[in-house]
PDB file of C-alpha atoms in Angstrom:
ATOM      1  CA  UNK Z   1     -17.329   4.622  -7.646  1.00  0.00           C
ATOM      2  CA  UNK Z   2     -16.347   8.230  -7.249  1.00  0.00           C
ATOM      3  CA  UNK Z   3     -12.778   8.891  -6.298  1.00  0.00           C
ATOM      4  CA  UNK Z   4     -12.103  10.980  -3.169  1.00  0.00           C
ATOM      5  CA  UNK Z   5     -11.016  14.524  -4.360  1.00  0.00           C
ATOM      6  CA  UNK Z   6      -9.041  16.807  -2.019  1.00  0.00           C
ATOM      7  CA  UNK Z   7      -6.665  19.720  -2.453  1.00  0.00           C
ATOM      8  CA  UNK Z   8      -2.822  19.158  -1.703  1.00  0.00           C
ATOM      9  CA  UNK Z   9      -3.282  21.399   1.352  1.00  0.00           C
ATOM     10  CA  UNK Z  10      -6.167  19.179   2.775  1.00  0.00           C
ATOM     11  CA  UNK Z  11      -4.083  16.064   2.242  1.00  0.00           C
ATOM     12  CA  UNK Z  12      -1.136  17.788   4.002  1.00  0.00           C
ATOM     13  CA  UNK Z  13      -3.346  18.927   6.996  1.00  0.00           C
ATOM     14  CA  UNK Z  14      -4.818  15.295   7.348  1.00  0.00           C
ATOM     15  CA  UNK Z  15      -1.636  13.101   6.707  1.00  0.00           C
ATOM     16  CA  UNK Z  16       1.566  12.807   8.698  1.00  0.00           C
ATOM     17  CA  UNK Z  17       4.677  14.063   6.522  1.00  0.00           C
ATOM     18  CA  UNK Z  18       5.708  10.489   5.870  1.00  0.00           C
ATOM     19  CA  UNK Z  19       2.153   9.422   4.916  1.00  0.00           C
ATOM     20  CA  UNK Z  20       1.948  12.446   2.606  1.00  0.00           C
ATOM     21  CA  UNK Z  21       5.248  11.712   0.863  1.00  0.00           C
ATOM     22  CA  UNK Z  22       4.250   7.993   0.263  1.00  0.00           C
ATOM     23  CA  UNK Z  23       0.542   8.423  -0.655  1.00  0.00           C
ATOM     24  CA  UNK Z  24       0.520  11.701  -2.549  1.00  0.00           C
ATOM     25  CA  UNK Z  25       4.263  12.139  -3.767  1.00  0.00           C
ATOM     26  CA  UNK Z  26       4.698   8.511  -4.620  1.00  0.00           C
ATOM     27  CA  UNK Z  27       7.467   8.135  -2.198  1.00  0.00           C
ATOM     28  CA  UNK Z  28       8.964   4.987  -0.533  1.00  0.00           C
ATOM     29  CA  UNK Z  29       9.901   4.316   2.962  1.00  0.00           C
ATOM     30  CA  UNK Z  30      13.145   2.803   3.655  1.00  0.00           C
ATOM     31  CA  UNK Z  31      13.150  -1.052   3.724  1.00  0.00           C
ATOM     32  CA  UNK Z  32      12.656  -2.854   7.170  1.00  0.00           C
ATOM     33  CA  UNK Z  33      11.563   0.422   8.780  1.00  0.00           C
ATOM     34  CA  UNK Z  34       7.816   0.346   8.405  1.00  0.00           C
ATOM     35  CA  UNK Z  35       5.452  -0.349  11.173  1.00  0.00           C
ATOM     36  CA  UNK Z  36       3.720  -3.225   9.522  1.00  0.00           C
ATOM     37  CA  UNK Z  37       6.710  -5.138   7.843  1.00  0.00           C
ATOM     38  CA  UNK Z  38       6.707  -7.807  10.620  1.00  0.00           C
ATOM     39  CA  UNK Z  39       3.152  -7.430  11.960  1.00  0.00           C
ATOM     40  CA  UNK Z  40       0.859 -10.442  11.541  1.00  0.00           C
ATOM     41  CA  UNK Z  41      -2.121  -9.668  13.841  1.00  0.00           C
ATOM     42  CA  UNK Z  42      -5.428 -10.490  12.482  1.00  0.00           C
ATOM     43  CA  UNK Z  43      -7.384  -7.706  10.822  1.00  0.00           C
ATOM     44  CA  UNK Z  44      -8.029  -5.402   7.929  1.00  0.00           C
ATOM     45  CA  UNK Z  45      -5.350  -3.216   6.279  1.00  0.00           C
ATOM     46  CA  UNK Z  46      -7.095   0.151   5.267  1.00  0.00           C
ATOM     47  CA  UNK Z  47      -5.677   3.119   3.194  1.00  0.00           C
ATOM     48  CA  UNK Z  48      -4.169   5.506   5.661  1.00  0.00           C
ATOM     49  CA  UNK Z  49      -5.440   8.361   3.378  1.00  0.00           C
ATOM     50  CA  UNK Z  50      -9.117   7.564   3.163  1.00  0.00           C
ATOM     51  CA  UNK Z  51      -9.764   4.397   5.235  1.00  0.00           C
ATOM     52  CA  UNK Z  52     -10.774   2.102   2.233  1.00  0.00           C
ATOM     53  CA  UNK Z  53     -10.367  -1.517   2.992  1.00  0.00           C
ATOM     54  CA  UNK Z  54      -7.305  -2.713   0.750  1.00  0.00           C
ATOM     55  CA  UNK Z  55      -5.812  -5.951   2.137  1.00  0.00           C
ATOM     56  CA  UNK Z  56      -6.546  -8.572   4.926  1.00  0.00           C
ATOM     57  CA  UNK Z  57      -4.239 -10.213   7.271  1.00  0.00           C
ATOM     58  CA  UNK Z  58      -5.123 -13.552   5.642  1.00  0.00           C
ATOM     59  CA  UNK Z  59      -3.196 -12.572   2.468  1.00  0.00           C
ATOM     60  CA  UNK Z  60      -0.175 -11.090   4.215  1.00  0.00           C
ATOM     61  CA  UNK Z  61       3.122 -12.907   4.379  1.00  0.00           C
ATOM     62  CA  UNK Z  62       6.762 -12.399   5.179  1.00  0.00           C
ATOM     63  CA  UNK Z  63       8.484 -12.138   1.853  1.00  0.00           C
ATOM     64  CA  UNK Z  64      11.710 -10.773   3.163  1.00  0.00           C
ATOM     65  CA  UNK Z  65      11.600  -7.674   0.938  1.00  0.00           C
ATOM     66  CA  UNK Z  66      11.573  -5.062   3.868  1.00  0.00           C
ATOM     67  CA  UNK Z  67       7.950  -3.877   3.193  1.00  0.00           C
ATOM     68  CA  UNK Z  68       4.611  -5.560   4.064  1.00  0.00           C
ATOM     69  CA  UNK Z  69       3.760  -7.934   1.344  1.00  0.00           C
ATOM     70  CA  UNK Z  70       0.413  -9.419   0.366  1.00  0.00           C
ATOM     71  CA  UNK Z  71      -0.572 -11.975  -2.289  1.00  0.00           C
ATOM     72  CA  UNK Z  72      -4.006 -10.408  -3.101  1.00  0.00           C
ATOM     73  CA  UNK Z  73      -5.946  -7.343  -2.508  1.00  0.00           C
ATOM     74  CA  UNK Z  74      -9.218  -7.517  -0.279  1.00  0.00           C
ATOM     75  CA  UNK Z  75     -11.336  -7.160  -3.413  1.00  0.00           C
ATOM     76  CA  UNK Z  76     -11.039  -6.819  -7.072  1.00  0.00           C
ATOM     77  CA  UNK Z  77     -12.091  -3.073  -6.934  1.00  0.00           C
ATOM     78  CA  UNK Z  78     -10.003  -2.202  -3.833  1.00  0.00           C
ATOM     79  CA  UNK Z  79      -6.844  -1.023  -5.859  1.00  0.00           C
ATOM     80  CA  UNK Z  80      -6.004   0.380  -9.259  1.00  0.00           C
ATOM     81  CA  UNK Z  81      -2.874  -0.575 -11.179  1.00  0.00           C
ATOM     82  CA  UNK Z  82      -0.603   1.379 -13.682  1.00  0.00           C
ATOM     83  CA  UNK Z  83       2.706   1.118 -15.346  1.00  0.00           C
ATOM     84  CA  UNK Z  84       5.415   2.863 -13.640  1.00  0.00           C
ATOM     85  CA  UNK Z  85       8.571   3.441 -15.686  1.00  0.00           C
ATOM     86  CA  UNK Z  86      10.298   5.737 -13.440  1.00  0.00           C
ATOM     87  CA  UNK Z  87      14.138   5.162 -12.700  1.00  0.00           C
ATOM     88  CA  UNK Z  88      14.435   3.291 -15.880  1.00  0.00           C
ATOM     89  CA  UNK Z  89      12.588   0.090 -14.455  1.00  0.00           C
ATOM     90  CA  UNK Z  90       9.193  -1.002 -15.684  1.00  0.00           C
ATOM     91  CA  UNK Z  91       7.018  -1.971 -12.669  1.00  0.00           C
ATOM     92  CA  UNK Z  92       3.233  -2.102 -11.790  1.00  0.00           C
ATOM     93  CA  UNK Z  93       2.360   0.832  -9.362  1.00  0.00           C
ATOM     94  CA  UNK Z  94      -0.539  -0.142  -6.868  1.00  0.00           C
ATOM     95  CA  UNK Z  95      -2.947   2.717  -5.772  1.00  0.00           C
ATOM     96  CA  UNK Z  96      -5.969   3.001  -3.617  1.00  0.00           C
ATOM     97  CA  UNK Z  97      -8.987   2.886  -5.962  1.00  0.00           C
ATOM     98  CA  UNK Z  98     -10.812   5.162  -3.483  1.00  0.00           C
ATOM     99  CA  UNK Z  99      -8.387   8.113  -3.123  1.00  0.00           C
ATOM    100  CA  UNK Z 100      -5.711   7.498  -5.788  1.00  0.00           C
ATOM    101  CA  UNK Z 101      -3.039   7.245  -3.042  1.00  0.00           C
ATOM    102  CA  UNK Z 102       0.266   5.415  -3.976  1.00  0.00           C
ATOM    103  CA  UNK Z 103       0.500   2.338  -1.870  1.00  0.00           C
ATOM    104  CA  UNK Z 104       3.703   0.470  -3.557  1.00  0.00           C
ATOM    105  CA  UNK Z 105       4.268  -1.947  -6.461  1.00  0.00           C
ATOM    106  CA  UNK Z 106       3.201  -5.410  -7.660  1.00  0.00           C
ATOM    107  CA  UNK Z 107       5.677  -8.095  -8.639  1.00  0.00           C
ATOM    108  CA  UNK Z 108       5.346 -11.438 -10.277  1.00  0.00           C
ATOM    109  CA  UNK Z 109       7.225 -13.264  -7.540  1.00  0.00           C
ATOM    110  CA  UNK Z 110       4.744 -13.965  -4.865  1.00  0.00           C
ATOM    111  CA  UNK Z 111       3.339 -17.203  -3.271  1.00  0.00           C
ATOM    112  CA  UNK Z 112       0.471 -19.283  -4.433  1.00  0.00           C
ATOM    113  CA  UNK Z 113      -2.282 -19.201  -5.085  1.00  0.00           C
ATOM    114  CA  UNK Z 114      -1.822 -15.787  -7.069  1.00  0.00           C
ATOM    115  CA  UNK Z 115       2.057 -15.682  -7.651  1.00  0.00           C
ATOM    116  CA  UNK Z 116       1.838 -12.068  -7.115  1.00  0.00           C
ATOM    117  CA  UNK Z 117       3.548  -9.871  -4.451  1.00  0.00           C
ATOM    118  CA  UNK Z 118       1.890  -6.646  -3.512  1.00  0.00           C
ATOM    119  CA  UNK Z 119       4.876  -4.654  -1.932  1.00  0.00           C
ATOM    120  CA  UNK Z 120       3.183  -1.985   0.134  1.00  0.00           C
ATOM    121  CA  UNK Z 121       4.445   0.821   2.232  1.00  0.00           C
ATOM    122  CA  UNK Z 122       3.545   0.655   5.874  1.00  0.00           C
ATOM    123  CA  UNK Z 123       2.905   4.419   5.803  1.00  0.00           C
ATOM    124  CA  UNK Z 124       0.176   3.835   3.250  1.00  0.00           C
ATOM    125  CA  UNK Z 125      -1.627   1.507   5.559  1.00  0.00           C
ATOM    126  CA  UNK Z 126      -3.652   1.490   8.935  1.00  0.00           C
ATOM    127  CA  UNK Z 127      -4.277  -1.923  10.554  1.00  0.00           C
ATOM    128  CA  UNK Z 128      -7.869  -2.352  11.945  1.00  0.00           C
ATOM    129  CA  UNK Z 129      -7.105  -5.420  14.201  1.00  0.00           C
ATOM    130  CA  UNK Z 130     -10.003  -7.935  14.724  1.00  0.00           C
TER     131      UNK Z 130
END
């Protein structure tokens, strides 16, 4: 799949300042402030930058971490992962496979069946309700 390529000016024109900060500058919204932290309506969570399907409501759960949490992506090719060693902590960064936008991080403390927690910024998502 060919990734979406846009200039920073194009991204800034299309995204809100918060979306741009999270998706393009690898920012993080404050915990417990995101629109989808306590949203549990049925639907598909899409990338706020490009609209790609990332997660479904069936895998969303309340982890208590302050950000939307999912135990699995919508498909095996929905996201990319890479090691993030900023701030002296080694974590796994999660990005949209379609546009490369920063979504959040992956942690090994999620529920069954995967045991993983995709801790995702609300600003990086758009819920398409069923």
